[in-house]
Short mmCIF file of C-alpha atoms in Angstrom, two decimals:
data_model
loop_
_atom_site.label_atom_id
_atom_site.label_comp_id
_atom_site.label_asym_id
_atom_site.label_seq_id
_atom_site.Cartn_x
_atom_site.Cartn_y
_atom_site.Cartn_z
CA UNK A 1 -31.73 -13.98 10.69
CA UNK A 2 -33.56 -13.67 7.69
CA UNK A 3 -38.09 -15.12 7.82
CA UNK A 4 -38.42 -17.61 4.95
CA UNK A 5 -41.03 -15.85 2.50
CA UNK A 6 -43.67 -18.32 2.54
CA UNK A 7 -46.47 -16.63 0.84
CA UNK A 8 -43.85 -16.80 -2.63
CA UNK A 9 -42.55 -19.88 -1.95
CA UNK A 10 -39.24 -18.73 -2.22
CA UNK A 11 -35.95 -19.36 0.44
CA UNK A 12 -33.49 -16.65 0.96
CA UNK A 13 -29.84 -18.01 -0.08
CA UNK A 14 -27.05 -16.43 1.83
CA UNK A 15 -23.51 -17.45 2.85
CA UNK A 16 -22.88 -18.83 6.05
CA UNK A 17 -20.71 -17.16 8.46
CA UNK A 18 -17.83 -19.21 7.54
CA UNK A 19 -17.79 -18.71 4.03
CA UNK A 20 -17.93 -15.10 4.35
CA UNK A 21 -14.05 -15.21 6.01
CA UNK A 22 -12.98 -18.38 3.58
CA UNK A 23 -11.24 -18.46 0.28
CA UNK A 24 -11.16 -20.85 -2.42
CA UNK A 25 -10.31 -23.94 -0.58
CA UNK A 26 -10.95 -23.10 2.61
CA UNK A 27 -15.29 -23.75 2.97
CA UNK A 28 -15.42 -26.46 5.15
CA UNK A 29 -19.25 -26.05 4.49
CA UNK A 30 -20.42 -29.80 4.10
CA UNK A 31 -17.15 -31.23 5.39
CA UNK A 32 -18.07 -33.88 7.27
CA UNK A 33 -14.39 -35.51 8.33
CA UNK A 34 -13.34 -33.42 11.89
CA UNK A 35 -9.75 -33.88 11.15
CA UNK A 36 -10.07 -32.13 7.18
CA UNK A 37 -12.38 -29.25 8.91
CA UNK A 38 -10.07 -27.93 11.58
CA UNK A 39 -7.72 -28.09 9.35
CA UNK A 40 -9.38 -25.70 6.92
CA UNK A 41 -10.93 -23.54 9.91
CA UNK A 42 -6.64 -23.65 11.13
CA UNK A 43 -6.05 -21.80 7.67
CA UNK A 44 -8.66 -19.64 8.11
CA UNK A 45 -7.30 -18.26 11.14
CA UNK A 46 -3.63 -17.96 9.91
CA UNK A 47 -4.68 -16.05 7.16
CA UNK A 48 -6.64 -13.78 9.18
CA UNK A 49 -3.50 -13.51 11.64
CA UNK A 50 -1.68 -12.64 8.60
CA UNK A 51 -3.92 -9.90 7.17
CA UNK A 52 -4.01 -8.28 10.47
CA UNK A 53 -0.29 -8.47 11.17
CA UNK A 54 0.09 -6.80 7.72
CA UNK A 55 -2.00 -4.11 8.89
CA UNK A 56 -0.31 -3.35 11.80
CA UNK A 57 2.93 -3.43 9.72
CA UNK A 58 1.46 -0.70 7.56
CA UNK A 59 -0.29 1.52 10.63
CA UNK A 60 3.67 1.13 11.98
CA UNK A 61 5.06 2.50 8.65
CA UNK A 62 2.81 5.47 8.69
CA UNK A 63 3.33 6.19 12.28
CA UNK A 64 7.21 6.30 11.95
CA UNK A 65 7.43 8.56 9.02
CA UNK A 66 4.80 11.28 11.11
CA UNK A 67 7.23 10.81 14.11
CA UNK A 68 10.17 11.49 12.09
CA UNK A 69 8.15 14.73 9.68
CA UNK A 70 7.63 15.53 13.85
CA UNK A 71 11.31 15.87 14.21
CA UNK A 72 11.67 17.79 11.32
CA UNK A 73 9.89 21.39 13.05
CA UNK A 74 7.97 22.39 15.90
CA UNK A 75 5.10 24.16 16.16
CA UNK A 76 4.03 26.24 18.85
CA UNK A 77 0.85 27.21 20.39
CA UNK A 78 0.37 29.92 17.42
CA UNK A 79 0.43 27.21 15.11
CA UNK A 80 3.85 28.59 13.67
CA UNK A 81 7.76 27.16 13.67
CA UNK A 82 9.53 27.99 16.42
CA UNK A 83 12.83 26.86 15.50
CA UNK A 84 13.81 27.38 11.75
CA UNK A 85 17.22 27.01 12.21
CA UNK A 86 16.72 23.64 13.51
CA UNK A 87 14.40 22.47 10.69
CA UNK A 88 17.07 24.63 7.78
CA UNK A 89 19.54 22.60 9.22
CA UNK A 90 17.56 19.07 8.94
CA UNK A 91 15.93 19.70 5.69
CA UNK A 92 17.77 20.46 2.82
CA UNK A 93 14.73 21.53 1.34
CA UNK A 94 14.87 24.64 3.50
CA UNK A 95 14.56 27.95 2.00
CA UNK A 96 17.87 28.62 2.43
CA UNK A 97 19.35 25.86 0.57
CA UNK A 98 19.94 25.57 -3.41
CA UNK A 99 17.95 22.57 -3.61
CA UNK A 100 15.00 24.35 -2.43
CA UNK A 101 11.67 22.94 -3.89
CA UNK A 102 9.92 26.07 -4.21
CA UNK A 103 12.93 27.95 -6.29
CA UNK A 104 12.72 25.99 -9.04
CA UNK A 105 9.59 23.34 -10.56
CA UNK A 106 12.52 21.92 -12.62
CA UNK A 107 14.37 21.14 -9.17
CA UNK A 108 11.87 19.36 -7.30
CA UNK A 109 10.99 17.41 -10.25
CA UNK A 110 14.60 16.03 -10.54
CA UNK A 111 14.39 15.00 -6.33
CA UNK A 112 11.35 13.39 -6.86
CA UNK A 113 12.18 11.36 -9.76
CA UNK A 114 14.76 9.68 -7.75
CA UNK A 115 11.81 8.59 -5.41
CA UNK A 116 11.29 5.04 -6.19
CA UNK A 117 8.93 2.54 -5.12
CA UNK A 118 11.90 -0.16 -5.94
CA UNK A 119 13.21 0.96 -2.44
CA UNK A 120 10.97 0.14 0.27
CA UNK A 121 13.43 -0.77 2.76
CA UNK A 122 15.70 1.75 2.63
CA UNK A 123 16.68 4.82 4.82
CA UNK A 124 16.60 6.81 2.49
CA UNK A 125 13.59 6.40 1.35
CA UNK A 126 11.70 6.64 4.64
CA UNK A 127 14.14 10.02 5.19
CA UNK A 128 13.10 11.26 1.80
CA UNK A 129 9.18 10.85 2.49
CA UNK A 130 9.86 12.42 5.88
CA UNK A 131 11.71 15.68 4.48
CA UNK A 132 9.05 15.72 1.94
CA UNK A 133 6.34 15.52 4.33
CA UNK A 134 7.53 18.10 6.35
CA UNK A 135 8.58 20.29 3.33
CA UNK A 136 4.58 19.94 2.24
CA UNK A 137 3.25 20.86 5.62
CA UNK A 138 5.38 23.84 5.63
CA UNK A 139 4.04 24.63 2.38
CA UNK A 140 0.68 24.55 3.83
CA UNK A 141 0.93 26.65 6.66
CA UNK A 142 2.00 29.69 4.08
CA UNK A 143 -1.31 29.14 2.44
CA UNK A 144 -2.49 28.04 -0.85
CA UNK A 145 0.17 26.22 -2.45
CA UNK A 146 0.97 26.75 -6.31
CA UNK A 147 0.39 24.65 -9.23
CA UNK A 148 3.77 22.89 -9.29
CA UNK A 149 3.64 22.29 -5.21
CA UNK A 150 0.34 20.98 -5.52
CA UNK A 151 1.81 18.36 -8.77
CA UNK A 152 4.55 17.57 -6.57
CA UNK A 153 2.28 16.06 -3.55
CA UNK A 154 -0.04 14.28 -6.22
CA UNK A 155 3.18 12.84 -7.22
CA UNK A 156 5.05 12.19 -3.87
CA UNK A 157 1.33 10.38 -2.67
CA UNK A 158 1.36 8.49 -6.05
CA UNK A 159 4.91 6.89 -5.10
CA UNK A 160 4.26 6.80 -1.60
CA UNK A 161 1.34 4.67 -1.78
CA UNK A 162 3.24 2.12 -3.85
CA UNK A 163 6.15 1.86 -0.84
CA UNK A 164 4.05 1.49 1.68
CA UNK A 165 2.46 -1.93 -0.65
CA UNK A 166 5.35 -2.79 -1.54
CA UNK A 167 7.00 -3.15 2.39
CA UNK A 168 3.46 -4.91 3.08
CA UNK A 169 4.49 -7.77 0.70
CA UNK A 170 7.74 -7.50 2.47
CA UNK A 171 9.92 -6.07 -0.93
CA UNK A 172 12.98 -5.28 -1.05
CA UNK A 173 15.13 -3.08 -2.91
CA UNK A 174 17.00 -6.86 -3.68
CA UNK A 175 13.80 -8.35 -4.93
CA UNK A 176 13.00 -4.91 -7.05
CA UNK A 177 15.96 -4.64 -9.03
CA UNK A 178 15.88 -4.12 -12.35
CA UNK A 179 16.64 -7.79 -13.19
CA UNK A 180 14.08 -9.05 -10.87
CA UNK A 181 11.49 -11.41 -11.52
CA UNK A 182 8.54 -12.02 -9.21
CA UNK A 183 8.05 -14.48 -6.90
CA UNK A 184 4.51 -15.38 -7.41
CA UNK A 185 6.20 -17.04 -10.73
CA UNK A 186 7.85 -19.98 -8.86
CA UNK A 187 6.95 -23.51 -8.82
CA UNK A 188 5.36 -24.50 -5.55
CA UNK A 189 5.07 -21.40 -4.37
CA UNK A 190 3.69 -21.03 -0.61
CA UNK A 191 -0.03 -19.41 -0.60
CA UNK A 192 0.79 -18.43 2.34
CA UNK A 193 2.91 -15.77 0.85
CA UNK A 194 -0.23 -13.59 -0.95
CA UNK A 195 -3.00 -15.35 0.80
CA UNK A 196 -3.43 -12.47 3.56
CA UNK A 197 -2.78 -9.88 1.22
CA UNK A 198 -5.91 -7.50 0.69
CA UNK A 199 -8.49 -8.47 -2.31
CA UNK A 200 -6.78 -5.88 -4.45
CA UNK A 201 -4.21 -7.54 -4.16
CA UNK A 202 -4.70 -10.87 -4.75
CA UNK A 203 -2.65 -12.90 -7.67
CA UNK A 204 -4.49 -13.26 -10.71
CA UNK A 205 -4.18 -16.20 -12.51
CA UNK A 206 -1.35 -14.02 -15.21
CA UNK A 207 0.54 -13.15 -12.11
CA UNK A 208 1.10 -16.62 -11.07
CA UNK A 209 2.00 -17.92 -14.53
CA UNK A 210 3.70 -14.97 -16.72
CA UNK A 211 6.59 -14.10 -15.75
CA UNK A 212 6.88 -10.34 -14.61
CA UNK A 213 9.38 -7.82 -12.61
CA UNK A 214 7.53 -7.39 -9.77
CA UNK A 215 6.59 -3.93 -9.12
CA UNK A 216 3.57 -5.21 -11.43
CA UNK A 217 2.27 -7.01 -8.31
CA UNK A 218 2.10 -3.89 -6.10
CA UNK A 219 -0.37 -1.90 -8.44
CA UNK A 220 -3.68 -2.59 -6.67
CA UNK A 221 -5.73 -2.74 -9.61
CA UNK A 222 -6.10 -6.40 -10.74
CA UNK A 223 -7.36 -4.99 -14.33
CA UNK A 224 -3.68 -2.94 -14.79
CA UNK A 225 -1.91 -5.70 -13.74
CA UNK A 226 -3.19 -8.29 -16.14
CA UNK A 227 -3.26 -5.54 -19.26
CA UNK A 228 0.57 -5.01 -18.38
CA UNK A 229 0.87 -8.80 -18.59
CA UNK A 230 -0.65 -9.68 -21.60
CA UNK A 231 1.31 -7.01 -23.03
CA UNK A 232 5.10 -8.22 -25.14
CA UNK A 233 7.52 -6.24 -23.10
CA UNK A 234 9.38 -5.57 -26.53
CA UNK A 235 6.49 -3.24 -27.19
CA UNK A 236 6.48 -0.50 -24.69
CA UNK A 237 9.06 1.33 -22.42
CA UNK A 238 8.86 -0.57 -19.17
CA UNK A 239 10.47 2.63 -17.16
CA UNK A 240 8.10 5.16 -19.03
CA UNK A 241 5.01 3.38 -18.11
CA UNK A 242 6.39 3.71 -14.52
CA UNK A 243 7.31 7.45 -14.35
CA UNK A 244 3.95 7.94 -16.43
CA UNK A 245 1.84 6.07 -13.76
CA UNK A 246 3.51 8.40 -10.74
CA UNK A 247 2.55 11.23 -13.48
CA UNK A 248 6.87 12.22 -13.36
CA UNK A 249 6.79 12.30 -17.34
CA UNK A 250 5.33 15.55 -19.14
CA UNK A 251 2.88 14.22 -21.89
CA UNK A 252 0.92 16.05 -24.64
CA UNK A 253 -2.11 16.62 -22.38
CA UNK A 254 -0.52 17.69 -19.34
CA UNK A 255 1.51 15.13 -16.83
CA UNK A 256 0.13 11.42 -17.24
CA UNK A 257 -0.49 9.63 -13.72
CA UNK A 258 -2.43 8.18 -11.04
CA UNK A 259 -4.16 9.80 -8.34
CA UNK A 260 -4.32 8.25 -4.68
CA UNK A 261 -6.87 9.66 -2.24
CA UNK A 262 -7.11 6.89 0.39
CA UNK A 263 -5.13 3.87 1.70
CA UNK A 264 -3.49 2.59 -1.16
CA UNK A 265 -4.83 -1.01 -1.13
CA UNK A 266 -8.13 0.39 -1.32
CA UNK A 267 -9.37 0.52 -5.47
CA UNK A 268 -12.06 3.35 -4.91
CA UNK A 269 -9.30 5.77 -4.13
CA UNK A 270 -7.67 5.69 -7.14
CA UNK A 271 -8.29 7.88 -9.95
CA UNK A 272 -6.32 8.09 -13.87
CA UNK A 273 -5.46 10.95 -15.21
CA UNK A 274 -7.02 12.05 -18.85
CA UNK A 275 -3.48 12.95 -20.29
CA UNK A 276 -2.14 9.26 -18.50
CA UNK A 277 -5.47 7.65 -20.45
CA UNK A 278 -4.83 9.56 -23.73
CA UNK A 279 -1.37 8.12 -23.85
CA UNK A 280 -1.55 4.56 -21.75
CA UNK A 281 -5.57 3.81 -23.75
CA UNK A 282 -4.40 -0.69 -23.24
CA UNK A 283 -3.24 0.02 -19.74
CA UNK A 284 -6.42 0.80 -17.99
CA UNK A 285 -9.05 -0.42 -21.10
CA UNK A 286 -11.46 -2.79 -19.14
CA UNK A 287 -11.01 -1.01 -15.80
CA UNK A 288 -14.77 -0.14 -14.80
CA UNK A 289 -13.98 -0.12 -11.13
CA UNK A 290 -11.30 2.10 -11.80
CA UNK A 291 -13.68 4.27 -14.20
CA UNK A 292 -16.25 4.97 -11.88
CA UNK A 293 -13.53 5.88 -8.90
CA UNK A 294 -11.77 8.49 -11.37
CA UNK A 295 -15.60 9.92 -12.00
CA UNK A 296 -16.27 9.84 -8.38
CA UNK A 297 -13.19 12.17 -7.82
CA UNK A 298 -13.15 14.41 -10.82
CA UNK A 299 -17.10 14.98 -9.52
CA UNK A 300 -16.05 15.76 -5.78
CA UNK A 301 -14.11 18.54 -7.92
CA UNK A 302 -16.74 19.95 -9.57
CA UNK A 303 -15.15 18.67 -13.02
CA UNK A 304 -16.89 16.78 -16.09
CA UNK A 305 -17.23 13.15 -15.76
CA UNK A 306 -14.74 11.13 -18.32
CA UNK A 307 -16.38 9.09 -21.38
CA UNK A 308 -16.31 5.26 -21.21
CA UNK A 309 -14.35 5.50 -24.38
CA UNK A 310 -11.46 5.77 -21.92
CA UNK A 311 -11.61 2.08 -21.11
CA UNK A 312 -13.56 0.81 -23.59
CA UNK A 313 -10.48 0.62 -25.80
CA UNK A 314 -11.82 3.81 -27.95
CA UNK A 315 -8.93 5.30 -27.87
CA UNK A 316 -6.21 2.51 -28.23
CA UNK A 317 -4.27 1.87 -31.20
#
């Protein structure tokens, strides 16, 4: 507890340990009727039920994909495979197979393109990041990967990041088709629905009101999302913007994309690329939080800092 600072007269103002877990709403701070306070202390604890069943739903995702890259080779006590066969035959990605990755950047750029974030809940997609995974690791044992291997994983981590939101809001690849609108849209929607969703992630008020397909909603960057939103549809390529953002579409400047380097709820560990800036200025303009996380990560590479012209709409046109 904090001593009162008598000699300046002045009285420390904090939150109280309530408010600190309660949303709009939900401060029962002053709430003098019994019945109204459990009540909001009942949502409290729903919500908090909720976040943490969402992150055990996550923690499960992650655990089943390095079960089934597991599956995909062994690895003895020297650290090496001991049964390629078994892993050539699993993995088409083998180097025996004409879909190899390594033979050919042109060839792993066309797999991962079919990658999708619009997928979340299917096999395929949880047996795609699995191959890849183990594809990647195998990779990494040889040694230092190329250029193009080392594109693909920023990529594959890019999309990744997205299906692993996307099956914590409980998408589908039926409520991500192309035709889809969001559900944060409808009339009387239950809060329930986004309330235990991380802060990232949280509706803005354009979510809730514009309507929007809604792999919008699973960018966690609230400053994106809106941009998108107040943007006419008619005036940009929907499907470009989305290969751009998982860097699959060669730019000017190099491949345009985002960068993930932690969970991928969490805002600080994403990072935009210069040649994704350079040709996407209205899509991050206003993003300081996502600024200073790109500068954090370009420094922890030893490379120049970007200008604030980036989002300060220098650039846009």
């Amino acid at each position: 507890m904090n001593h009162l600072n008598m000699s300046s007269g002045q009285i420390p103002l904090e939150l109280m340990p309530q408010q600190a877990r309660a949303g709009p709403g939900h401060d029962w701070t002053g709430v003098s009727d019994r019945k109204a306070r459990k009540k909001m202390q009942d949502r409290i604890n729903q919500r908090l039920k909720r976040q943490r069943m969402i992150a055990r739903r996550a923690q499960d995702f992650l655990s089943e994909q390095e079960q089934n890259i597991n599956e995909h080779f062994i690895v003895g006590q020297n650290q090496s495979f001991i049964s390629d066969q078994q892993y050539t035959m699993s993995n088409p990605w083998s180097e025996t197979s004409h879909t190899a990755v390594q033979s050919s950047s042109q060839s792993s750029m066309s797999m991962l393109r079919s990658f999708t974030a619009c997928k979340p809940d299917c096999d395929e997609t949880a047996q795609f990041i699995s191959q890849f995974s183990a594809w990647a690791y195998r990779e990494y044992l040889r040694g230092f990967p190329e250029a193009d291997t080392l594109l693909n994983l920023i990529q594959f981590n890019t999309t990744r990041a997205l299906v692993i939101i996307a099956k914590s809001m409980d998408l589908t690849q039926e409520s991500m088709k192309p035709d889809a609108r969001s559900r944060l849209t409808i009339t009387g929607i239950d809060t329930a629905i986004f309330e235990s969703l991380p802060p990232s992630l949280q509706p803005t008020n354009l979510q809730l009101s514009v309507s929007h397909h809604p792999w919008v909603d699973i960018i966690p960057i609230a400053g994106i999302r809106d941009n998108i939103l107040l943007r006419d549809e008619a005036l940009y390529d929907k499907a470009e913007l989305c290969r751009d953002l998982r860097g699959f579409q060669q730019v000017a400047h190099g491949h345009g994309g985002m960068k993930i380097w932690k969970d991928p709820w969490d805002p600080d560990g994403w990072e935009f690329t210069e040649a994704f800036a350079i040709k996407w200025p209205w899509v991050i303009r206003g993003c300081h939080e996502l600024f200073e996380s790109t500068n954090y990560w370009r420094t922890m590479r030893n490379e120049a800092p970007l200008g604030s012209g980036y989002i300060l709409g220098e650039l846009d046109t």
